[in-house]
Amino acid sequence: MTFSVDVTVRGYELDTQGHLNQAVYLQYAEHARWELLRAAGLPQDKLLADGIGPVQLEVTVKYRRELRGGERVRVTCRFAYGTGKTFTMEQRIIKEDGTVAAEVTGVAGVLDLTERRLVPDPQGRLAALAGNPDLLTG
């Protein structure tokens, strides 16, 4: 399942050319990831209480089309698990007309906050805590 959240580009997020500042694309992606976790029943305080936290290990942004103030976009988020300690996050920032403005991909994991090591089964660990684990699988 691909989760999504809608965002409106705000004027203070623009660069001097009137485009969405490159760093803000990453903020939109981060916002969508946290909203996905929250919707799955994993708000930050619940994760912290269990002694874990999501970590981003690698991120790539491909800018496809410019965004300007006032435009509404949909930010998607999908977790794709493999067999190790890490998983892939696939995200798109999509304009109202369906044009992809950016693609954000990354490698993430779940950090044991006491051991400071990645947990061996991130999908299982998150699913065990989640109220709606189906949102965590893509």
Coordinates of N, CA and C in Angstrom, one line a residue:
M1 N 0.8 -1.2 0.0 CA 0.0 0.0 0.0 C 0.9 1.2 0.0
T2 N 0.5 2.2 -0.8 CA 1.3 3.5 -0.8 C 0.5 4.5 -0.1
F3 N 1.0 5.0 1.0 CA 0.4 6.1 1.8 C 0.7 7.4 1.2
S4 N -0.2 8.4 1.4 CA 0.1 9.7 0.9 C -0.5 10.8 1.9
V5 N 0.1 12.0 1.8 CA -0.3 13.2 2.5 C -0.2 14.4 1.6
D6 N -1.2 15.3 1.7 CA -1.2 16.5 0.9 C -0.5 17.6 1.6
V7 N 0.2 18.5 0.8 CA 0.9 19.6 1.4 C 0.7 20.8 0.4
T8 N 0.6 22.0 0.9 CA 0.6 23.2 0.1 C 1.9 23.9 0.2
V9 N 2.5 24.2 -0.9 CA 3.8 24.9 -0.9 C 3.6 26.3 -0.3
R10 N 4.3 26.6 0.7 CA 4.2 27.9 1.4 C 5.3 28.9 0.9
G11 N 5.0 30.2 0.9 CA 5.8 31.2 0.4 C 7.2 31.2 1.1
Y12 N 7.3 31.0 2.3 CA 8.6 31.0 3.0 C 9.5 29.9 2.7
E13 N 8.9 28.9 2.0 CA 9.7 27.7 1.6 C 10.4 27.9 0.2
L14 N 10.2 29.1 -0.4 CA 10.8 29.3 -1.7 C 12.2 29.8 -1.7
D15 N 12.9 29.6 -2.8 CA 14.2 30.2 -2.9 C 14.1 31.5 -3.7
T16 N 15.3 32.1 -4.0 CA 15.2 33.4 -4.6 C 14.6 33.4 -6.0
Q17 N 14.6 32.3 -6.7 CA 14.0 32.2 -8.0 C 12.5 31.9 -7.9
G18 N 11.9 31.8 -6.7 CA 10.5 31.5 -6.6 C 10.1 30.0 -6.6
H19 N 11.2 29.2 -6.6 CA 10.9 27.7 -6.6 C 11.0 27.2 -5.2
L20 N 10.4 26.0 -5.0 CA 10.5 25.4 -3.7 C 12.0 25.1 -3.4
N21 N 12.5 25.5 -2.3 CA 13.9 25.3 -1.9 C 14.2 23.8 -1.9
Q22 N 15.4 23.4 -2.4 CA 15.7 22.0 -2.5 C 15.7 21.3 -1.2
A23 N 16.0 21.9 -0.1 CA 16.0 21.2 1.2 C 14.5 20.9 1.7
V24 N 13.6 21.7 1.2 CA 12.2 21.5 1.6 C 11.6 20.2 1.1
Y25 N 12.1 19.8 -0.1 CA 11.6 18.5 -0.6 C 11.9 17.4 0.4
L26 N 13.1 17.4 1.0 CA 13.4 16.4 2.0 C 12.5 16.6 3.3
Q27 N 12.1 17.8 3.6 CA 11.2 18.0 4.7 C 9.8 17.4 4.4
Y28 N 9.3 17.6 3.2 CA 8.1 17.0 2.8 C 8.1 15.5 2.9
A29 N 9.2 14.9 2.4 CA 9.4 13.5 2.5 C 9.4 13.0 3.9
E30 N 10.1 13.7 4.8 CA 10.1 13.3 6.2 C 8.8 13.4 6.8
H31 N 8.0 14.5 6.5 CA 6.7 14.7 7.0 C 5.8 13.5 6.6
A32 N 5.9 13.1 5.4 CA 5.1 11.9 4.9 C 5.4 10.6 5.7
R33 N 6.7 10.4 5.9 CA 7.2 9.2 6.6 C 6.6 9.2 8.0
W34 N 6.7 10.3 8.7 CA 6.2 10.4 10.1 C 4.6 10.2 10.1
E35 N 4.0 10.8 9.1 CA 2.5 10.7 9.1 C 2.1 9.2 8.8
L36 N 2.9 8.5 8.0 CA 2.7 7.1 7.7 C 2.8 6.3 9.0
L37 N 3.9 6.6 9.8 CA 4.1 5.9 11.0 C 2.9 6.2 12.0
R38 N 2.6 7.4 12.1 CA 1.5 7.8 13.0 C 0.2 7.1 12.6
A39 N -0.2 7.1 11.3 CA -1.4 6.5 10.8 C -1.4 5.0 11.1
A40 N -0.2 4.4 11.1 CA -0.1 2.9 11.4 C -0.1 2.7 12.9
G41 N -0.2 3.7 13.7 CA -0.3 3.5 15.2 C 1.0 3.6 15.8
L42 N 2.0 4.3 15.2 CA 3.3 4.4 15.7 C 3.8 5.8 15.8
P43 N 3.1 6.6 16.7 CA 3.6 8.0 16.9 C 5.0 7.9 17.6
Q44 N 5.7 9.0 17.5 CA 7.1 9.1 18.0 C 7.2 8.7 19.5
D45 N 6.2 9.1 20.3 CA 6.3 8.7 21.7 C 6.2 7.2 21.9
K46 N 5.4 6.5 21.1 CA 5.3 5.1 21.3 C 6.6 4.4 20.9
L47 N 7.2 4.9 19.8 CA 8.5 4.3 19.4 C 9.6 4.5 20.4
L48 N 9.6 5.7 21.0 CA 10.6 6.0 22.0 C 10.4 5.2 23.3
A49 N 9.1 5.0 23.6 CA 8.8 4.2 24.8 C 9.3 2.7 24.6
D50 N 9.3 2.3 23.4 CA 9.8 0.9 23.1 C 11.3 0.9 22.9
G51 N 11.9 2.1 22.9 CA 13.4 2.1 22.8 C 13.9 2.0 21.4
I52 N 13.1 2.4 20.4 CA 13.5 2.3 19.0 C 13.2 3.6 18.3
G53 N 13.8 3.8 17.2 CA 13.6 5.0 16.3 C 14.0 4.7 14.9
P54 N 13.2 5.3 13.9 CA 13.6 5.1 12.5 C 14.8 6.0 12.2
V55 N 15.7 5.5 11.4 CA 16.9 6.2 11.0 C 17.0 6.2 9.5
Q56 N 17.4 7.3 8.9 CA 17.6 7.4 7.5 C 19.1 7.2 7.2
L57 N 19.5 6.2 6.4 CA 20.9 5.9 6.2 C 21.4 6.4 4.9
E58 N 20.5 6.6 3.9 CA 20.9 7.1 2.6 C 19.6 7.7 2.0
V59 N 19.8 8.8 1.2 CA 18.7 9.4 0.5 C 19.1 10.0 -0.8
T60 N 18.3 9.8 -1.8 CA 18.5 10.4 -3.1 C 17.3 11.2 -3.6
V61 N 17.5 12.4 -4.0 CA 16.3 13.1 -4.6 C 16.6 13.4 -6.0
K62 N 15.6 13.1 -6.8 CA 15.6 13.4 -8.3 C 14.5 14.5 -8.5
Y63 N 15.0 15.7 -8.8 CA 14.1 16.8 -9.1 C 13.6 16.7 -10.5
R64 N 12.3 16.6 -10.7 CA 11.7 16.5 -12.0 C 11.0 17.7 -12.6
R65 N 10.3 18.4 -11.7 CA 9.6 19.7 -12.1 C 9.6 20.6 -11.0
E66 N 9.7 21.9 -11.3 CA 9.7 22.9 -10.2 C 8.3 23.0 -9.6
L67 N 8.4 23.5 -8.3 CA 7.2 23.8 -7.5 C 7.2 25.2 -7.1
R68 N 6.1 25.8 -7.1 CA 6.0 27.3 -6.8 C 5.0 27.4 -5.6
G69 N 5.1 28.6 -5.0 CA 4.2 28.9 -3.9 C 2.7 28.7 -4.2
G70 N 2.0 28.1 -3.3 CA 0.5 27.9 -3.4 C 0.1 26.6 -4.1
E71 N 1.1 26.0 -4.8 CA 0.8 24.7 -5.4 C 0.5 23.6 -4.3
R72 N -0.5 22.8 -4.6 CA -0.7 21.7 -3.7 C -0.1 20.4 -4.3
V73 N 0.5 19.6 -3.4 CA 1.2 18.4 -3.9 C 0.8 17.3 -3.0
R74 N 0.9 16.1 -3.5 CA 0.6 14.8 -2.8 C 2.0 14.2 -2.6
V75 N 2.4 13.9 -1.4 CA 3.6 13.2 -1.1 C 3.3 11.8 -0.7
T76 N 3.8 10.8 -1.5 CA 3.6 9.4 -1.2 C 4.7 8.8 -0.4
C77 N 4.4 7.7 0.2 CA 5.5 7.0 0.9 C 5.1 5.5 1.0
R78 N 6.2 4.7 0.6 CA 6.0 3.3 0.6 C 7.3 2.6 1.2
F79 N 7.2 1.7 2.1 CA 8.3 1.0 2.7 C 8.4 -0.3 1.9
A80 N 9.6 -0.7 1.5 CA 9.8 -2.0 0.8 C 10.9 -2.7 1.6
Y81 N 10.5 -3.8 2.1 CA 11.4 -4.6 3.0 C 12.1 -5.7 2.2
G82 N 13.3 -6.0 2.7 CA 14.1 -7.1 2.1 C 14.3 -8.1 3.3
T83 N 15.5 -8.6 3.3 CA 15.7 -9.7 4.3 C 16.8 -9.2 5.4
G84 N 17.2 -8.0 5.3 CA 18.2 -7.6 6.3 C 17.7 -6.5 7.3
K85 N 18.7 -5.8 7.8 CA 18.4 -4.8 8.8 C 17.9 -3.5 8.2
T86 N 18.0 -3.4 6.9 CA 17.5 -2.1 6.3 C 16.3 -2.4 5.4
F87 N 15.7 -1.3 5.0 CA 14.6 -1.3 4.0 C 14.6 -0.1 3.2
T88 N 13.9 -0.2 2.1 CA 13.9 0.9 1.1 C 12.6 1.8 1.3
M89 N 12.8 3.1 1.2 CA 11.6 4.0 1.2 C 11.5 4.6 -0.2
E90 N 10.3 4.5 -0.7 CA 10.1 5.1 -2.1 C 9.0 6.1 -1.9
Q91 N 9.4 7.3 -2.4 CA 8.4 8.5 -2.2 C 8.4 9.3 -3.5
R92 N 7.3 9.9 -3.7 CA 7.1 10.8 -4.9 C 6.4 12.0 -4.4
I93 N 6.7 13.2 -4.9 CA 6.0 14.4 -4.7 C 5.3 14.7 -6.0
I94 N 4.0 14.7 -6.0 CA 3.2 14.7 -7.2 C 2.3 16.0 -7.2
K95 N 2.4 16.7 -8.3 CA 1.6 17.9 -8.5 C 0.1 17.5 -8.8
E96 N -0.8 18.5 -8.6 CA -2.2 18.2 -8.8 C -2.6 17.6 -10.2
D97 N -1.8 18.0 -11.2 CA -2.1 17.5 -12.5 C -1.5 16.1 -12.8
G98 N -0.9 15.5 -11.7 CA -0.3 14.2 -11.9 C 1.2 14.2 -12.2
T99 N 1.8 15.3 -12.5 CA 3.2 15.4 -12.9 C 4.0 15.2 -11.6
V100 N 5.0 14.3 -11.8 CA 5.9 14.0 -10.7 C 6.9 15.2 -10.6
A101 N 6.9 15.9 -9.4 CA 7.8 17.0 -9.2 C 9.2 16.5 -8.7
A102 N 9.2 15.4 -7.9 CA 10.4 14.8 -7.3 C 10.2 13.4 -6.9
E103 N 11.3 12.6 -7.0 CA 11.3 11.3 -6.5 C 12.3 11.2 -5.4
V104 N 12.0 10.7 -4.3 CA 12.9 10.6 -3.1 C 12.9 9.1 -2.8
T105 N 14.1 8.6 -2.8 CA 14.3 7.2 -2.4 C 15.4 7.1 -1.3
G106 N 15.3 6.1 -0.5 CA 16.3 6.1 0.6 C 16.4 4.7 1.2
V107 N 17.4 4.5 2.0 CA 17.6 3.3 2.7 C 17.4 3.7 4.2
A108 N 16.7 2.9 4.9 CA 16.4 3.2 6.3 C 16.5 2.0 7.2
G109 N 16.5 2.2 8.5 CA 16.5 1.1 9.4 C 15.8 1.5 10.7
V110 N 15.7 0.6 11.6 CA 15.1 0.9 12.9 C 16.3 0.8 13.9
L111 N 16.6 1.8 14.6 CA 17.7 1.8 15.6 C 17.2 1.5 17.0
D112 N 17.9 0.5 17.6 CA 17.7 0.2 19.0 C 18.4 1.4 19.8
L113 N 17.7 2.2 20.5 CA 18.3 3.4 21.1 C 19.2 3.1 22.3
T114 N 19.1 1.9 22.8 CA 20.0 1.5 23.9 C 21.3 1.0 23.4
E115 N 21.2 0.0 22.5 CA 22.3 -0.7 21.9 C 23.0 0.2 20.8
R116 N 22.3 1.2 20.2 CA 22.8 2.0 19.1 C 23.2 1.1 17.9
R117 N 22.4 0.1 17.7 CA 22.5 -0.8 16.5 C 21.2 -0.9 15.9
L118 N 21.2 -1.3 14.6 CA 20.0 -1.5 13.9 C 19.3 -2.8 14.3
V119 N 18.0 -2.8 14.5 CA 17.3 -4.1 14.9 C 17.4 -5.0 13.7
P120 N 17.4 -6.3 13.9 CA 17.6 -7.3 12.8 C 16.4 -7.5 11.9
D121 N 15.2 -7.2 12.4 CA 14.0 -7.4 11.6 C 13.1 -6.1 11.7
P122 N 13.4 -5.1 11.0 CA 12.7 -3.8 11.1 C 11.2 -4.0 10.8
Q123 N 10.8 -4.7 9.8 CA 9.4 -4.9 9.5 C 8.7 -5.6 10.6
G124 N 9.2 -6.7 11.2 CA 8.6 -7.4 12.3 C 8.5 -6.5 13.5
R125 N 9.5 -5.8 13.8 CA 9.5 -5.0 15.0 C 8.5 -3.9 15.0
L126 N 8.4 -3.2 13.8 CA 7.4 -2.2 13.6 C 6.0 -2.7 13.6
A127 N 5.8 -3.9 12.9 CA 4.5 -4.5 12.8 C 4.0 -4.9 14.2
A128 N 4.9 -5.4 15.0 CA 4.5 -5.9 16.4 C 3.9 -4.8 17.2
L129 N 4.4 -3.5 17.0 CA 3.9 -2.4 17.8 C 2.8 -1.6 17.2
A130 N 2.6 -1.8 15.9 CA 1.6 -1.0 15.1 C 0.2 -1.4 15.4
G131 N -0.7 -0.4 15.4 CA -2.1 -0.7 15.5 C -2.7 -1.1 14.1
N132 N -2.0 -0.6 13.0 CA -2.5 -0.9 11.6 C -1.2 -1.2 10.8
P133 N -0.7 -2.4 11.0 CA 0.6 -2.8 10.4 C 0.5 -2.9 8.8
D134 N -0.7 -3.0 8.3 CA -0.8 -3.1 6.8 C -0.3 -1.9 6.1
L135 N -0.4 -0.7 6.8 CA 0.2 0.5 6.2 C 1.7 0.5 6.1
L136 N 2.3 -0.4 6.8 CA 3.8 -0.4 6.8 C 4.4 -1.3 5.7
T137 N 3.5 -1.9 4.9 CA 4.0 -2.8 3.8 C 3.6 -2.2 2.5
G138 N 4.5 -2.3 1.6 CA 4.2 -1.8 0.2 C 4.1 -2.9 -0.7

